[in-house]
Structures are given as C-alpha cells and as structure tokens.
CSV table of C-alpha atoms in Angstrom, one decimal:
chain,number,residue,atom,x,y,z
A,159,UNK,CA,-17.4,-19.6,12.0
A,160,UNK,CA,-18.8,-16.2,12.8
A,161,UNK,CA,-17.8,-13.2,11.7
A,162,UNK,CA,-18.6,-9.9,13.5
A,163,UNK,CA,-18.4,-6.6,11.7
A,164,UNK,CA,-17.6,-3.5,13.1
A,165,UNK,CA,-17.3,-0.9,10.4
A,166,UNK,CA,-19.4,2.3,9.2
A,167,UNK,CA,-21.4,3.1,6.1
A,168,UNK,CA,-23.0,6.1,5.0
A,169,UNK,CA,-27.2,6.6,4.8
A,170,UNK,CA,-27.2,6.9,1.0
A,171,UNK,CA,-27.7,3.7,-0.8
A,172,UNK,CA,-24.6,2.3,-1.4
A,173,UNK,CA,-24.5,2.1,2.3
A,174,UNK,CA,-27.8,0.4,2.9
A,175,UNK,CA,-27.3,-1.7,0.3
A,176,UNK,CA,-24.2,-3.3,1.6
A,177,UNK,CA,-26.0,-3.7,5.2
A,178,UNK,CA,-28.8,-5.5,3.1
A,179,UNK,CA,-26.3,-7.6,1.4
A,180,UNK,CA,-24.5,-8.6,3.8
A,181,UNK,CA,-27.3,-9.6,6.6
A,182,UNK,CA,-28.2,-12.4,3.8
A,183,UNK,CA,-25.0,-14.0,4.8
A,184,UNK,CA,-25.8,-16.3,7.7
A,185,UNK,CA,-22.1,-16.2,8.9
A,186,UNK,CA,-21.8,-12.2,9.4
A,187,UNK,CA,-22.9,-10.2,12.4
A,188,UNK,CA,-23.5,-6.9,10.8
A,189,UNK,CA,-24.9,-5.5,13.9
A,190,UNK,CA,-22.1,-3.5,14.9
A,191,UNK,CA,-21.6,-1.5,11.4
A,192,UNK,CA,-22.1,2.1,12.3
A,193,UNK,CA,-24.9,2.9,9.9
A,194,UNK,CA,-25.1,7.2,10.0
A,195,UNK,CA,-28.9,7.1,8.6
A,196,UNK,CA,-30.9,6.7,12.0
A,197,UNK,CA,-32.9,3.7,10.7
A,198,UNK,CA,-30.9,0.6,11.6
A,199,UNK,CA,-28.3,-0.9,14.6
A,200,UNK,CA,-26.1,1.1,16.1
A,201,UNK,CA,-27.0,4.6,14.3
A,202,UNK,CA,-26.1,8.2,14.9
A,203,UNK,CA,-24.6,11.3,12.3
A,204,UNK,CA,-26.1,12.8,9.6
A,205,UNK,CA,-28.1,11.1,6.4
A,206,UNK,CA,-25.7,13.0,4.5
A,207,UNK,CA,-22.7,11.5,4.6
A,208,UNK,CA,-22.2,9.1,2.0
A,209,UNK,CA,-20.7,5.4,2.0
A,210,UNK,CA,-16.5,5.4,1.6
A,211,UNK,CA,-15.7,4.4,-2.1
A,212,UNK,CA,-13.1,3.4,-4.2
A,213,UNK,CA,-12.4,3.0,-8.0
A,214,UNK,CA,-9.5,1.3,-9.3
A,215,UNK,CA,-8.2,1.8,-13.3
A,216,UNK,CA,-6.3,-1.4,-14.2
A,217,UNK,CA,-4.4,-2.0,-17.5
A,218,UNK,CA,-5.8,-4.0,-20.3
A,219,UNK,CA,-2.9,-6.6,-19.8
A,220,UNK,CA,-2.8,-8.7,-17.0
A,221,UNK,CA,-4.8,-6.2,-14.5
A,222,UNK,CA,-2.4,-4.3,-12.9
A,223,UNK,CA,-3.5,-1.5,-10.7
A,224,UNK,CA,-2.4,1.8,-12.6
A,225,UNK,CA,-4.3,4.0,-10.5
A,226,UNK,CA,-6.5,3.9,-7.0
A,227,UNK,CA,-9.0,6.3,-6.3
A,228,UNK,CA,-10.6,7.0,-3.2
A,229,UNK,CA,-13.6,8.8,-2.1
A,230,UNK,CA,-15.2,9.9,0.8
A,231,UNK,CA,-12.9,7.9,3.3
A,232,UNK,CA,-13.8,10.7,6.2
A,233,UNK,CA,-16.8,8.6,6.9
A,234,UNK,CA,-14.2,6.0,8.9
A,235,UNK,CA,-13.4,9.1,11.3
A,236,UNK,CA,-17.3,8.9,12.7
A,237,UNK,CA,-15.8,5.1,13.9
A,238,UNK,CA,-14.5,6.8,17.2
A,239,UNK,CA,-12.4,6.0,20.1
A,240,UNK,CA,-15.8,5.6,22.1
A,241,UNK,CA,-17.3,3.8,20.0
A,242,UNK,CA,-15.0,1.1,19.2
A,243,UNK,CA,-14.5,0.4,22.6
A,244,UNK,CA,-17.9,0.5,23.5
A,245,UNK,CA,-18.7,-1.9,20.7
A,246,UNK,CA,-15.8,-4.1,21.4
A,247,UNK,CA,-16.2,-4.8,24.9
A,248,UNK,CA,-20.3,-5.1,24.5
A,249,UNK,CA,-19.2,-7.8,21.6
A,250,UNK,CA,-16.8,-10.0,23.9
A,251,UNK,CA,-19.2,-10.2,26.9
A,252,UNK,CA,-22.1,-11.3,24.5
A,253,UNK,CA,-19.9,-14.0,22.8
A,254,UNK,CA,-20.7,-17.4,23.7
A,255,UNK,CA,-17.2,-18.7,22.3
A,256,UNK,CA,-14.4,-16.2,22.8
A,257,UNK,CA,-13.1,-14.4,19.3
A,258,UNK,CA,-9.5,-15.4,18.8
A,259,UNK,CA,-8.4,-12.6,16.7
A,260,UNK,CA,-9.4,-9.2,15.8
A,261,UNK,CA,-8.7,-8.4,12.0
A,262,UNK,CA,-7.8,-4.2,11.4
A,263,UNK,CA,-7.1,-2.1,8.4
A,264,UNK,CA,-5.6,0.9,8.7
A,265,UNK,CA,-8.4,3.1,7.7
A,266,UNK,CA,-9.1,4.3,11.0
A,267,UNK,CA,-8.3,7.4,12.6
A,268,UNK,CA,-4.8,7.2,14.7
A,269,UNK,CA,-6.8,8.4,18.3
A,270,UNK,CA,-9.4,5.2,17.2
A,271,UNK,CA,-6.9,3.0,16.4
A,272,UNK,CA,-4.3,3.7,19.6
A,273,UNK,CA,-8.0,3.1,21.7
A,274,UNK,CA,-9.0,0.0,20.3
A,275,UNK,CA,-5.6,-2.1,20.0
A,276,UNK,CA,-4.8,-0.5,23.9
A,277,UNK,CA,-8.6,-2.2,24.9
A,278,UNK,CA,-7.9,-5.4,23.3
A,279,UNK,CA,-4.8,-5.7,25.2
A,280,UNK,CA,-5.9,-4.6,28.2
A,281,UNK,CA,-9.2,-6.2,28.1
A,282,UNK,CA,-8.4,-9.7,25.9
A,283,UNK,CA,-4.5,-9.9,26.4
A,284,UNK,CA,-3.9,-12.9,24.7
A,285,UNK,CA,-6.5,-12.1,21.5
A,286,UNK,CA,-4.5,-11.8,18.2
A,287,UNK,CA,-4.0,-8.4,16.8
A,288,UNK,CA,-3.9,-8.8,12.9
A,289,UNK,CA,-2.9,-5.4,10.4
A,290,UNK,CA,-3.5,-5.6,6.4
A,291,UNK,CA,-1.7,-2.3,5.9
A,292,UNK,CA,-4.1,-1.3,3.3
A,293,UNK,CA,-2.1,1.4,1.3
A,294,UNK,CA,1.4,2.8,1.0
A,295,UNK,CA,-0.3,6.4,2.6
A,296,UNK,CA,-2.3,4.5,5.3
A,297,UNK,CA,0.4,1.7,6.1
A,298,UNK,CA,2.4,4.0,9.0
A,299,UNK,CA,-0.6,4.3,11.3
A,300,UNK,CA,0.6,1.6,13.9
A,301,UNK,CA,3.2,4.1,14.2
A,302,UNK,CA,1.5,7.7,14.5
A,303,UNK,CA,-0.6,5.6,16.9
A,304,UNK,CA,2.4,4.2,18.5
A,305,UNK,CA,0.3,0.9,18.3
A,306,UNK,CA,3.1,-1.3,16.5
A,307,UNK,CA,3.9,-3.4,19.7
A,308,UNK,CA,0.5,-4.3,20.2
A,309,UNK,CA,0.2,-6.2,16.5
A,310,UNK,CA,1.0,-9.9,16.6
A,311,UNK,CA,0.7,-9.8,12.6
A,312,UNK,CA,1.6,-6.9,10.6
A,313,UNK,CA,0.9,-7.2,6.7
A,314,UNK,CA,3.1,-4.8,4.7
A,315,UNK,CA,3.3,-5.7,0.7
A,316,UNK,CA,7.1,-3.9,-0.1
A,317,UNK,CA,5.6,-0.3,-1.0
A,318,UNK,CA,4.1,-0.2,2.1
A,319,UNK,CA,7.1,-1.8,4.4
A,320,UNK,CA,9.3,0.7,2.5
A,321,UNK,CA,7.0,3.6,4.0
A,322,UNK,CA,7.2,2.0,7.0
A,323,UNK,CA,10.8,1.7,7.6
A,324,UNK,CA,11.6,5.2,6.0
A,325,UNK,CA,9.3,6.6,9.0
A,326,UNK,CA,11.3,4.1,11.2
A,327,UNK,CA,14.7,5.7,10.3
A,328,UNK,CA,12.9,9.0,10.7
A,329,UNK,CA,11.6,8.6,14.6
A,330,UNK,CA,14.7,7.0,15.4
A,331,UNK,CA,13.8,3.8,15.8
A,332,UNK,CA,16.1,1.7,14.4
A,333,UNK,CA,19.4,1.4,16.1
A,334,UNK,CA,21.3,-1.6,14.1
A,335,UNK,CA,22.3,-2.1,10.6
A,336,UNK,CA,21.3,1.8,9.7
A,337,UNK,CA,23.7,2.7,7.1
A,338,UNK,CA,22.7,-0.4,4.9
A,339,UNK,CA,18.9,0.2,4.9
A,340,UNK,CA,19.7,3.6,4.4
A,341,UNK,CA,21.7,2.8,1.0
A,342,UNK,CA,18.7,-0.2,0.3
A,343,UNK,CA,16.2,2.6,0.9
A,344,UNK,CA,18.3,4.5,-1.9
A,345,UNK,CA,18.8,2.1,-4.0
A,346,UNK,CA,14.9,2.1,-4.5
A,347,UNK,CA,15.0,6.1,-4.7
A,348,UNK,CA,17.1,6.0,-7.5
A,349,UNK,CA,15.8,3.3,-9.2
A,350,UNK,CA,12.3,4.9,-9.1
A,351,UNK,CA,13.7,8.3,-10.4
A,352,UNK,CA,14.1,6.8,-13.6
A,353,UNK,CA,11.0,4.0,-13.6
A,354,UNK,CA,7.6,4.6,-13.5
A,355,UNK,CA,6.3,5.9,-10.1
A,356,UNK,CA,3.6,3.4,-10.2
A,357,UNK,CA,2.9,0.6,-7.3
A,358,UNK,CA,3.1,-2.1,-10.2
A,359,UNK,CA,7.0,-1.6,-10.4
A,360,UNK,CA,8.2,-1.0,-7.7
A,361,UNK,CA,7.7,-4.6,-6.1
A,362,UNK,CA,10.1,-5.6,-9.2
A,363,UNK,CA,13.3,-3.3,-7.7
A,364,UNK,CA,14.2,-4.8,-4.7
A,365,UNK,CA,16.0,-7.9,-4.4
A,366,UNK,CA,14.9,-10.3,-2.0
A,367,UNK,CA,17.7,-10.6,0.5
A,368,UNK,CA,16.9,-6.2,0.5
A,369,UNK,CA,13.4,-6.8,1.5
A,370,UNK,CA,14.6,-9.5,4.1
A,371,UNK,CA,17.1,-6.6,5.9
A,372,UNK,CA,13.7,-4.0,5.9
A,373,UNK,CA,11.4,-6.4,7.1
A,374,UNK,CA,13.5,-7.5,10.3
A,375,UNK,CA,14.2,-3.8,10.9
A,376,UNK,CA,10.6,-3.4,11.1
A,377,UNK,CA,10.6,-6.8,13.1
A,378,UNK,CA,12.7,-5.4,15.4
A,379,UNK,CA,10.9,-1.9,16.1
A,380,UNK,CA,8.1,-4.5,16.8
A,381,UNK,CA,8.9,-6.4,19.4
A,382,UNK,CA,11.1,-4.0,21.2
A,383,UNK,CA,8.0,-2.0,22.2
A,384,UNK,CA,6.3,-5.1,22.8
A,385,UNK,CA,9.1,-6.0,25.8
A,386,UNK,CA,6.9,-3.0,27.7
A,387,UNK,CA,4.4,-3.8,30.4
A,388,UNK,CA,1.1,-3.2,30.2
A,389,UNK,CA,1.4,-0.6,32.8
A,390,UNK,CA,4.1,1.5,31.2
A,391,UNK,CA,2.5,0.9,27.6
A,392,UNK,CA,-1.2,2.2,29.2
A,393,UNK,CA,0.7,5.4,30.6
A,394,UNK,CA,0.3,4.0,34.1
A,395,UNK,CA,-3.0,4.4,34.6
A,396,UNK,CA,-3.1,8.2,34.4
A,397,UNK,CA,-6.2,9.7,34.3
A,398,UNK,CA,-4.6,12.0,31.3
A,399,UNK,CA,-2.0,11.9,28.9
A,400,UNK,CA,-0.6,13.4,25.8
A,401,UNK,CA,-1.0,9.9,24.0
A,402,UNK,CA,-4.7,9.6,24.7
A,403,UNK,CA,-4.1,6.5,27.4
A,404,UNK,CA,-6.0,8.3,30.1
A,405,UNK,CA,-8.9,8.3,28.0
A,406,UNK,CA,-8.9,5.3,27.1
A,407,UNK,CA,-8.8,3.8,30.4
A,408,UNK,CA,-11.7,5.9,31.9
A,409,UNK,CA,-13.8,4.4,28.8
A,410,UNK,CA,-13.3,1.2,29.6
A,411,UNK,CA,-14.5,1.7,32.8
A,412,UNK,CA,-16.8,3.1,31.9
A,413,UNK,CA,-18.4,0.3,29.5
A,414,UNK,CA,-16.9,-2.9,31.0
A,415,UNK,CA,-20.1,-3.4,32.7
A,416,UNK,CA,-18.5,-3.8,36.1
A,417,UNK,CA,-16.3,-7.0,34.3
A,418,UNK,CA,-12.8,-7.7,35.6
A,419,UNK,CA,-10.8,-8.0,33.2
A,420,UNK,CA,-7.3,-10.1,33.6
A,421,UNK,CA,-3.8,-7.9,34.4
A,422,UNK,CA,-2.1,-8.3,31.4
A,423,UNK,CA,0.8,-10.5,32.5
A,424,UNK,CA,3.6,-10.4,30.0
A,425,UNK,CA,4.2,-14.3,29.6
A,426,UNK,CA,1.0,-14.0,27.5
A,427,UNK,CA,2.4,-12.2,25.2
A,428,UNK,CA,1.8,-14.0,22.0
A,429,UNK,CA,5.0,-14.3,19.1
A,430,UNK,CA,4.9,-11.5,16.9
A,431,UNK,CA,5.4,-11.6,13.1
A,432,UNK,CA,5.9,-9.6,10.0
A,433,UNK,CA,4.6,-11.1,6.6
A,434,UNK,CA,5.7,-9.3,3.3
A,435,UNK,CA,3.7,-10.0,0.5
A,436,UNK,CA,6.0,-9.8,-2.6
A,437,UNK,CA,3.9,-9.9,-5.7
A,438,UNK,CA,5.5,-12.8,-7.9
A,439,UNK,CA,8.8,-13.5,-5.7
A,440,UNK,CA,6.8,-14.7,-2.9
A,441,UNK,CA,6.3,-14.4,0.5
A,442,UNK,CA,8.4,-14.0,3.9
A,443,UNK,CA,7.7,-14.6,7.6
A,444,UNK,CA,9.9,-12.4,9.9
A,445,UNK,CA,9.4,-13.7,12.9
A,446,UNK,CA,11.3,-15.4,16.4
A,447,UNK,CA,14.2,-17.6,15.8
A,448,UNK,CA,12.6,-20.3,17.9
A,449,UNK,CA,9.3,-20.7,16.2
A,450,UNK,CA,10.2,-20.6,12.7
A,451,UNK,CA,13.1,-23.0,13.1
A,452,UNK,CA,10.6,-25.4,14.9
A,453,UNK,CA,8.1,-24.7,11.6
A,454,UNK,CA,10.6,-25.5,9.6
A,455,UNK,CA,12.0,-28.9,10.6
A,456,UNK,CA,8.1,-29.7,11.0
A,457,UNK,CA,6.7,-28.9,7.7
A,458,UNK,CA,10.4,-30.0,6.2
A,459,UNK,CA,9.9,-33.7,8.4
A,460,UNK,CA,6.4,-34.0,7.4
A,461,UNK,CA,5.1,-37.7,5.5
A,462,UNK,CA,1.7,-37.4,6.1
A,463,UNK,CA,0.3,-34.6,4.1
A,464,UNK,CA,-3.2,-35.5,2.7
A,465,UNK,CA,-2.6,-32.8,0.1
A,466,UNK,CA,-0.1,-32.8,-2.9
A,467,UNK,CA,-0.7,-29.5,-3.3
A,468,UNK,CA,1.7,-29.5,0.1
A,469,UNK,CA,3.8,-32.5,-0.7
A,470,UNK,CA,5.1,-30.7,-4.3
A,471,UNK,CA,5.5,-27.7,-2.1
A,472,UNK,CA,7.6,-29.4,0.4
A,473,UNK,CA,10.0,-31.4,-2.5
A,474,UNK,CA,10.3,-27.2,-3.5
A,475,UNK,CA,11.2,-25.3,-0.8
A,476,UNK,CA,14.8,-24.7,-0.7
A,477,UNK,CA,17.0,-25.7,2.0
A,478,UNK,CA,18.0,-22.3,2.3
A,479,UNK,CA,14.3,-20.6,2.3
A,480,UNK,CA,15.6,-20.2,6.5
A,481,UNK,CA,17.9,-17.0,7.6
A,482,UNK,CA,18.5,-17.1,10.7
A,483,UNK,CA,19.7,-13.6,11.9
A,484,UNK,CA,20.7,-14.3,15.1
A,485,UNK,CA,19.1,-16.1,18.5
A,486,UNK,CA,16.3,-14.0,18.1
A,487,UNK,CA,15.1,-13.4,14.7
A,488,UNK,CA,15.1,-15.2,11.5
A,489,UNK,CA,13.2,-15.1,8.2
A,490,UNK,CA,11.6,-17.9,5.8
A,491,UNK,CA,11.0,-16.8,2.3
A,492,UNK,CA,8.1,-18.8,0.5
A,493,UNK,CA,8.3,-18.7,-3.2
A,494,UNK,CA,5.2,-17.9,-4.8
A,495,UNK,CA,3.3,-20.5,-6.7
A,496,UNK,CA,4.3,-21.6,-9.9
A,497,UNK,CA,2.2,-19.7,-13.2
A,498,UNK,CA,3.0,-18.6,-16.7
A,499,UNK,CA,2.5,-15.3,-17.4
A,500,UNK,CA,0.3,-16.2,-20.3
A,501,UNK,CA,-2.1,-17.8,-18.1
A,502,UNK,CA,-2.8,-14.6,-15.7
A,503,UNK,CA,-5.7,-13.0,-16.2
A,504,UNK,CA,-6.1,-10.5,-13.4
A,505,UNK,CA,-4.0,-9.3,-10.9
A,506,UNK,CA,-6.7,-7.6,-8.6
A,507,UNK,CA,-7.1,-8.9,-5.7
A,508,UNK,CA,-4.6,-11.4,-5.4
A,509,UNK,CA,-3.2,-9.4,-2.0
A,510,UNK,CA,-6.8,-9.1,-0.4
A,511,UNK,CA,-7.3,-13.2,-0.9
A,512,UNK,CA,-4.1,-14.2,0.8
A,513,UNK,CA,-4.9,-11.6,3.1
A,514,UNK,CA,-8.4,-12.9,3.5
A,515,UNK,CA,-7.4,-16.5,3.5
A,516,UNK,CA,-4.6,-16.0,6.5
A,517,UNK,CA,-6.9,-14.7,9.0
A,518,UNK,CA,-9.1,-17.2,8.3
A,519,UNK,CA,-6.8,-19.7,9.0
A,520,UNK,CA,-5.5,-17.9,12.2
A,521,UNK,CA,-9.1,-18.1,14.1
A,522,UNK,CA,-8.2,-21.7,14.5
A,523,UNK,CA,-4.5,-22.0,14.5
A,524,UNK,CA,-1.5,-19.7,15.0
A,525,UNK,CA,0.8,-19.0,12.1
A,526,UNK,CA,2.4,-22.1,10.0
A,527,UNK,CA,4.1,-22.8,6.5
A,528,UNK,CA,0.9,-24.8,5.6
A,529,UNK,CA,-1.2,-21.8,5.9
A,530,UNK,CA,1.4,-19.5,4.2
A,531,UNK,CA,0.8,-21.9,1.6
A,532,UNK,CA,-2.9,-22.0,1.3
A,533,UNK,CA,-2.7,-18.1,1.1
A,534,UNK,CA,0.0,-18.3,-2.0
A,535,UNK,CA,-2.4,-20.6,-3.6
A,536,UNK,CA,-5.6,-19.1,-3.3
A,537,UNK,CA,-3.4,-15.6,-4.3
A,538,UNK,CA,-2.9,-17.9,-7.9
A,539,UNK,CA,-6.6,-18.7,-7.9
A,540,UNK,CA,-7.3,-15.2,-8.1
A,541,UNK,CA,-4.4,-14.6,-11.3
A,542,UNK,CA,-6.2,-17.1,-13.0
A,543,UNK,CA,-10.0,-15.0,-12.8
A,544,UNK,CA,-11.2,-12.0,-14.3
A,545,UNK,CA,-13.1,-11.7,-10.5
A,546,UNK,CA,-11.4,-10.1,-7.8
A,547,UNK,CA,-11.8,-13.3,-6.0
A,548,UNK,CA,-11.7,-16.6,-7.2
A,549,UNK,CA,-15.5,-18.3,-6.9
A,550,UNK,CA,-13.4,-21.5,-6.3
A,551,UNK,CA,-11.3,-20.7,-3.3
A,552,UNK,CA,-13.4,-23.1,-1.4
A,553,UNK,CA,-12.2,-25.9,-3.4
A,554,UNK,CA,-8.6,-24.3,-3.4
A,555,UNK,CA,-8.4,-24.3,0.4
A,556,UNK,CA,-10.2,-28.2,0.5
A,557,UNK,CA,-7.0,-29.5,-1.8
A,558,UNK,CA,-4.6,-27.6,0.5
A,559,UNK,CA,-6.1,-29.7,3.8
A,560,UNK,CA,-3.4,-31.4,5.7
C-alpha cells in the first residue's frame, strides 16, 4: 500500500531528519511534505522556522499522560489553503490507482482545512474523509471550519467529544434531547470541580449510556449538514464569500489542469460515522440504523472466522452491545479487550494505534466490527509495551485475519 504525505517540517534538523527517515520507507511518498528550508520537494518560507514538537510527561505507573506540551505548532499554518489544494489535486491526477481515503488531523488552520475537505468533495466525491481529533483544544475545528458534514469518520476520545458537543449546544446546533445533554454535560462539570482536571480522569466520569446520548448528538449535527448539496454547501459557486468558498473554487480551477471533475451527486454520499474511543470501557460506532444492524447480524451470524481472536470476541459481545435510537441512528458499544491492570505497562499511544490501525483498514474496506476489533487489539498491544507502538502489531493484525 502507498502512503502519500502531505505535511510540513521546519529547516532545522529535526525537520530534515524526519524527511531523511522517512524516504527510507519504501511505502511513503514524502514528496509532498512542505519542507521551509529551500533544499528539498515542494519548498518555500524561511530556514528559520523550526519543525512542530511535542513533549509528553507521563506518570511512573502505568504511563498515563499527566501533561502535553507543545511547541512551535505555527509551522502547520505555512500548510495553506493553496497549497493543499494544489498538492491534492496534482496527487490524484498522478495516481495510477485512485486513494480511497484521505486521513486529517486537526492541526491545520480552519481557512486550510474548510479548503481541502470542500476540494475533496468537490473534486473526489465519493473519497473517504477520516478526522483523529487530535486534542481536546484542536478537536472543534470541523466546526469553526463548518467542515463537519463533509467527514465520513470523525474520531473524538470523550474529552474531546465533550468539547465538541459543548460548542454544539453553543452554535445552536442541536435541536433534540437538549436539556439531558445539558445536565450530562454538568454532571461532568461538577464532577471535575472536585477531581483532578487532568485528561487521565476524566474518561473515568461518564457512564457509558452518557457518552452514547453525546455521541449521537454529535451524530446528528453530522449528517444533518451532510443532507446539503454540493451546490448550497460550495456557496453556489460564488466567486466570493464570507466562508472562503469563492476561493476555493477559483483555486481549483485554477490547478485542475483543465480536468473535469464529476458533479457531486448526493446518492454518493458515503454513511457517516462517529467512533468514540473510551480508554478501558471500550469503543462505540454511532452511525445509520441500517448499516450497523446489517453489521451486527453479520459478524453475530458468522461461523467461519479464521481467527479466535474474533470467535472469543463474538461468544462476548453482548446481545445488547446494539441501541437502536430510532430508524435512523443507532450505536454499538465494543468492550475493550480484556487485561489486568498489573500487566499494563504503558498507556501512550494506545489511541494513536487504533487510530493508526482503522485507517489502515478502511483503504480497503468500509467500516465493520472486525476491524473495530483489530483496532481494540492492537490498542492492548500497545498497554502491554514500554514503546509507543507495539513492534508486533504486524503479528497482532495477522491473528485478527478473517
């Protein structure tokens, strides 16, 4: 599988050693990183600017993040509107086999990301859109962006879907069931008051059937932007706007190279979902009605899994993992992987490998219990390591073939 790159790094070293490292990797394209040095791919900007950078202080117990600092994080505003789209659309006319989904965090500027989720969907309407939220502060950038409706796969862990819904609730988005997220959204205020502030606890005050109501509020925002047409949801093809669409259109004219691209035609739209990751209570899928009762009787009514790994699974999910909310929206919770606390090592980096091992799985195949699943698993691969991530996955993703 390649993997194409589009990101920036800073002229110092840190920077060009990461481009160096990574062009050893046969399966990464690094020619798209942004490289503000003027020696190497696509370069402009100063050598001054130095490579974005992040420490993290973890407890001397099991690993838990206690503190996240970051430095230097500016750098990802020199990835602008232009440039991603000029990148983007030179990357999908060179590609012998189509990409099948496009991979964001939400370090990018709002103007950047607004332009490059609007050119994928106007460009490649039927590519998947997948968010890792990245950070309780960074998580509500679909919505300054007002990009939301354009994700297929959203990736809040509970800190940052609480951020997300509270700036929901405060743009007047949400129109059903208010008063009881407002008193769940309290609950965790109070709580909190008299806890630690830290990220580590809070994934321990919600209950689960809480984060189930939060998450399909946020489902819901979702997908009722996403009923718009491409036309309304470009701003008509106006050659200005407040929201940037005017622009963004004129760019992609302006790079497409004389390319016709498809009108977006709104039976492609591809099913949206929201996937909360839940520390050690698990997983859920927010997502339609249809699809995950059709997962569900498949993965419940499958004999032939190859892996055990899937079989035990299968004898363990309760009958009741299924909500269904109504015709249109329902939620599976996935329990997490069984392991004593005695035998965790480090939780760093469990989030990024299920994160990591999901979009993997989705260049090939759309969203499923088994690949829930191989995410959970790797996720306890990575508990059991004092590495960020486990130098076995392969092997952990080989037992979980179906």
């Amino acid at each position: 599988m390649q993997v194409s790159l589009i990101s920036i790094v800073g002229g110092d070293a840190p920077g060009l050693g990461l481009l160096q490292h990574a062009s050893g990797d046969a399966h990464i394209h690094t020619g798209l990183v942004k490289c503000n040095s003027g020696t190497s791919g696509s370069v402009s900007g100063s050598e001054s600017t130095n490579t974005a950078s992040y420490i993290a202080v973890h407890d001397g117990n099991k690993g838990d993040l206690v503190v996240g600092i970051a430095a230097d994080m500016e750098v990802f505003h020199d990835l602008d509107p232009e440039y991603l789209i000029k990148t983007y659309l030179q990357l999908i006319e060179k590609c012998a086999t189509p990409p099948t989904i496009v991979a964001l965090d939400a370090n990018l500027s709002v103007s950047a990301f607004h332009a490059i989720t609007s050119t994928i969907r106007m460009t490649t309407p039927t590519m998947k859109i997948f968010l890792d939220c990245t950070s309780d502060v960074k998580c509500t950038l679909p919505l300054l962006s007002d990009s939301l409706h354009r994700l297929n796969i959203i990736k809040p862990n509970i800190t940052e879907l609480v951020r997300l819904v509270t700036m929901c609730i405060q743009s007047n988005t949400i129109r059903t069931n208010l008063n009881n997220i407002e008193k769940i959204l309290l609950k965790l205020r109070n709580k909190t008051d008299s806890e630690s502030q830290s990220q580590s606890h809070i994934g321990c005050v919600y209950e689960v059937r809480d984060v189930k109501t939060l998450a399909v509020a946020l489902y819901n925002v979702m997908t009722e932007g996403a009923t718009e047409t491409m036309t309304g949801d470009m701003g008509g093809g106006a050659s200005t706007g407040a929201d940037g669409s005017g622009v963004v259109l004129e760019l992609i004219n302006k790079y497409s190279n004389g390319v016709k691209y498809p009108t977006y035609d709104q039976t492609q739209a591809q099913d949206q979902s929201v996937v909360v990751t839940m520390g050690e209570q698990g997983v859920l899928w927010v997502g339609c009605t249809a699809v995950l009762t059709r997962e569900m009787n498949k993965f419940n009514h499958n004999t032939t899994f190859n892996s055990v790994a899937l079989s035990t699974y299968q004898k363990a999910l309760s009958n009741n993992a299924l909500t269904v909310v109504n015709d249109e929206v329902s939620v599976l919770h996935l329990p997490a992987m069984p392991i004593s606390n005695s035998d965790i090592i480090n939780t760093s980096g469990a989030g990024d490998t299920f994160c990591g091992t999901l979009i993997h799985g989705l260049t090939t195949q759309e969203l499923s219990i088994p690949l829930l699943i191989k995410g959970l698993s790797a996720s306890r691969g990575c508990l059991l390591m004092e590495s960020a991530i486990p130098t076995h996955l392969k092997e952990l993703l080989l037992e979980l073939q179906e």
